[in-house]
Amino acid sequence: MIDIRNITFGYRNQPPLFNDFSLKIARGEILAVIGPSGCGKTSLLYLLAGLYRPGRGAIHIDGRRQARPRPATGLILQDQGLLPWATVKDTAALGLKIRRFYGPDGKHAPRNYEVDPGLGRQKVNDWLQRLGLDALQGHFPGQLSRGQRQRTAIARTMTLDPDLLLMDEPFSALDAPTSERLQELVLSLRRESNFTVVIVTHRIEEAVRMGDRILVLARETNHAPRLMDNPCGTIENTADGDTFSRQCADIRALLEDLT
């Protein structure tokens, strides 16, 4: 699915975040990315989204070199990125509206995308109902709780049927029960649709609950990826408290060595 080939990336007058960095992510995998502030977690996500470009090397997704944002990639930001003047329903339908405007041009919508307004409306209604937002569809972001805003952002993305979901600390501002419910939701959606997920987090427990593998980044330049296989890669597997605690302890020790 994703093939990162020897990329170098950094910001002007700073040491590079990545140098000759390579990584492969399989289709249907959830990769959790964790590390200290300033290590390049969000930058890696934006590189995968096509919003940033590496100085050297290349990123291939589904065999195609990434040169710009691709229409089958969904990006969910930490602050949700909701328009304050758009209702929940308008927000959920925004991506479909943009696709209808441009048509299946391969940039704003996949070339095989079928423009069907009736099907689009049904898809929006289905996702609002599934995410528990149908009673809130006329509300504006200022009238919603943090969890409701995050679910609205998820609805906006999922109506576009992404095959790659990039999430930048999507649950960090939520209380623990809401965060865990949304984690379970993402895991259940992945099981149904087999899309690939890359999730950036600063919470060790969240990385262990969600990641099939865990990528640990350092604040210094990252060369070879530090990858950990995760036996607790779904909510269900965290029932083994000892295994979960050991995995969290191993990641915490690695992070302490890197800071």
Short mmCIF file of C-alpha atoms in Angstrom, two decimals, residues 149-257:
data_model
loop_
_atom_site.label_atom_id
_atom_site.label_comp_id
_atom_site.label_asym_id
_atom_site.label_seq_id
_atom_site.Cartn_x
_atom_site.Cartn_y
_atom_site.Cartn_z
CA ARG A 149 -17.10 17.46 16.50
CA GLN A 150 -14.63 14.62 16.07
CA ARG A 151 -17.39 12.28 14.91
CA THR A 152 -18.47 14.96 12.42
CA ALA A 153 -14.92 15.07 11.04
CA ILE A 154 -14.94 11.28 10.74
CA ALA A 155 -18.29 11.41 8.88
CA ARG A 156 -16.91 14.01 6.45
CA THR A 157 -14.01 11.68 5.66
CA MET A 158 -15.84 8.35 5.57
CA THR A 159 -18.47 9.52 3.07
CA LEU A 160 -15.60 9.64 0.55
CA ASP A 161 -14.77 5.92 0.96
CA PRO A 162 -11.04 6.40 1.63
CA ASP A 163 -8.62 3.49 1.30
CA LEU A 164 -6.04 5.33 3.42
CA LEU A 165 -6.95 7.15 6.63
CA LEU A 166 -4.41 9.52 8.19
CA MET A 167 -5.20 10.70 11.72
CA ASP A 168 -3.27 13.39 13.60
CA GLU A 169 -3.84 12.91 17.34
CA PRO A 170 -7.60 12.70 16.71
CA PHE A 171 -8.56 11.74 20.28
CA SER A 172 -6.11 13.83 22.32
CA ALA A 173 -8.63 16.48 23.42
CA LEU A 174 -11.31 14.00 24.42
CA ASP A 175 -12.15 12.48 27.78
CA ALA A 176 -11.11 8.85 28.25
CA PRO A 177 -14.52 7.17 27.68
CA THR A 178 -15.21 9.20 24.49
CA SER A 179 -11.68 8.55 23.24
CA GLU A 180 -12.02 4.80 23.76
CA ARG A 181 -15.41 4.70 22.00
CA LEU A 182 -13.98 6.47 18.95
CA GLN A 183 -10.94 4.18 18.95
CA GLU A 184 -13.30 1.20 18.87
CA LEU A 185 -15.23 2.84 16.05
CA VAL A 186 -12.12 3.30 13.90
CA LEU A 187 -11.07 -0.31 14.55
CA SER A 188 -14.50 -1.64 13.60
CA LEU A 189 -14.53 0.45 10.41
CA ARG A 190 -11.10 -0.87 9.48
CA ARG A 191 -12.26 -4.47 9.97
CA GLU A 192 -15.23 -3.84 7.67
CA SER A 193 -13.48 -1.97 4.88
CA ASN A 194 -9.84 -3.09 5.21
CA PHE A 195 -8.53 0.44 4.70
CA THR A 196 -5.05 1.39 5.88
CA VAL A 197 -4.64 3.69 8.89
CA VAL A 198 -1.68 5.77 10.05
CA ILE A 199 -2.43 7.38 13.41
CA VAL A 200 -0.18 9.86 15.18
CA THR A 201 -0.50 9.89 18.96
CA HIS A 202 1.43 10.98 22.02
CA ARG A 203 -0.36 8.48 24.26
CA ILE A 204 1.45 5.18 24.75
CA GLU A 205 -1.73 3.33 25.73
CA GLU A 206 -3.52 4.56 22.61
CA ALA A 207 -0.69 3.38 20.38
CA VAL A 208 -0.79 -0.06 21.99
CA ARG A 209 -4.58 -0.34 21.72
CA MET A 210 -4.68 0.57 18.05
CA GLY A 211 -1.45 -0.21 16.21
CA ASP A 212 -0.70 -3.48 14.43
CA ARG A 213 2.81 -2.05 14.51
CA ILE A 214 4.19 0.97 16.35
CA LEU A 215 6.71 3.37 14.82
CA VAL A 216 8.79 5.22 17.41
CA LEU A 217 10.43 8.43 16.18
CA ALA A 218 13.31 10.29 17.81
CA ARG A 219 13.78 14.03 18.15
CA GLU A 220 17.14 13.64 16.36
CA THR A 221 17.26 12.84 12.65
CA ASN A 222 15.43 9.58 11.92
CA HIS A 223 17.27 7.17 9.64
CA ALA A 224 16.20 3.52 10.03
CA PRO A 225 12.65 3.20 11.42
CA ARG A 226 12.27 1.90 14.98
CA LEU A 227 9.35 -0.50 14.59
CA MET A 228 7.70 -2.66 17.22
CA ASP A 229 5.29 -5.49 16.46
CA ASN A 230 2.29 -5.14 18.72
CA PRO A 231 0.49 -8.21 20.12
CA CYS A 232 -2.19 -5.89 21.56
CA GLY A 233 -3.15 -4.40 18.21
CA THR A 234 -6.91 -4.35 18.76
CA ILE A 235 -9.19 -3.32 21.59
CA GLU A 236 -10.15 -6.96 22.14
CA ASN A 237 -6.54 -8.06 22.67
CA THR A 238 -6.02 -5.63 25.53
CA ALA A 239 -7.97 -8.01 27.77
CA ASP A 240 -4.57 -9.58 28.62
CA GLY A 241 -3.52 -6.96 31.13
CA ASP A 242 0.01 -8.30 31.63
CA THR A 243 0.81 -8.29 27.90
CA PHE A 244 -0.64 -4.80 27.53
CA SER A 245 1.34 -3.47 30.50
CA ARG A 246 4.59 -5.01 29.26
CA GLN A 247 4.12 -3.52 25.79
CA CYS A 248 3.46 -0.07 27.27
CA ALA A 249 6.54 -0.42 29.48
CA ASP A 250 8.73 -1.40 26.52
CA ILE A 251 7.61 1.63 24.50
CA ARG A 252 8.05 3.94 27.49
CA ALA A 253 11.60 2.67 28.00
CA LEU A 254 12.43 3.19 24.31
CA LEU A 255 11.02 6.73 24.39
CA GLU A 256 13.07 7.53 27.50
CA ASP A 257 16.22 6.29 25.72
#
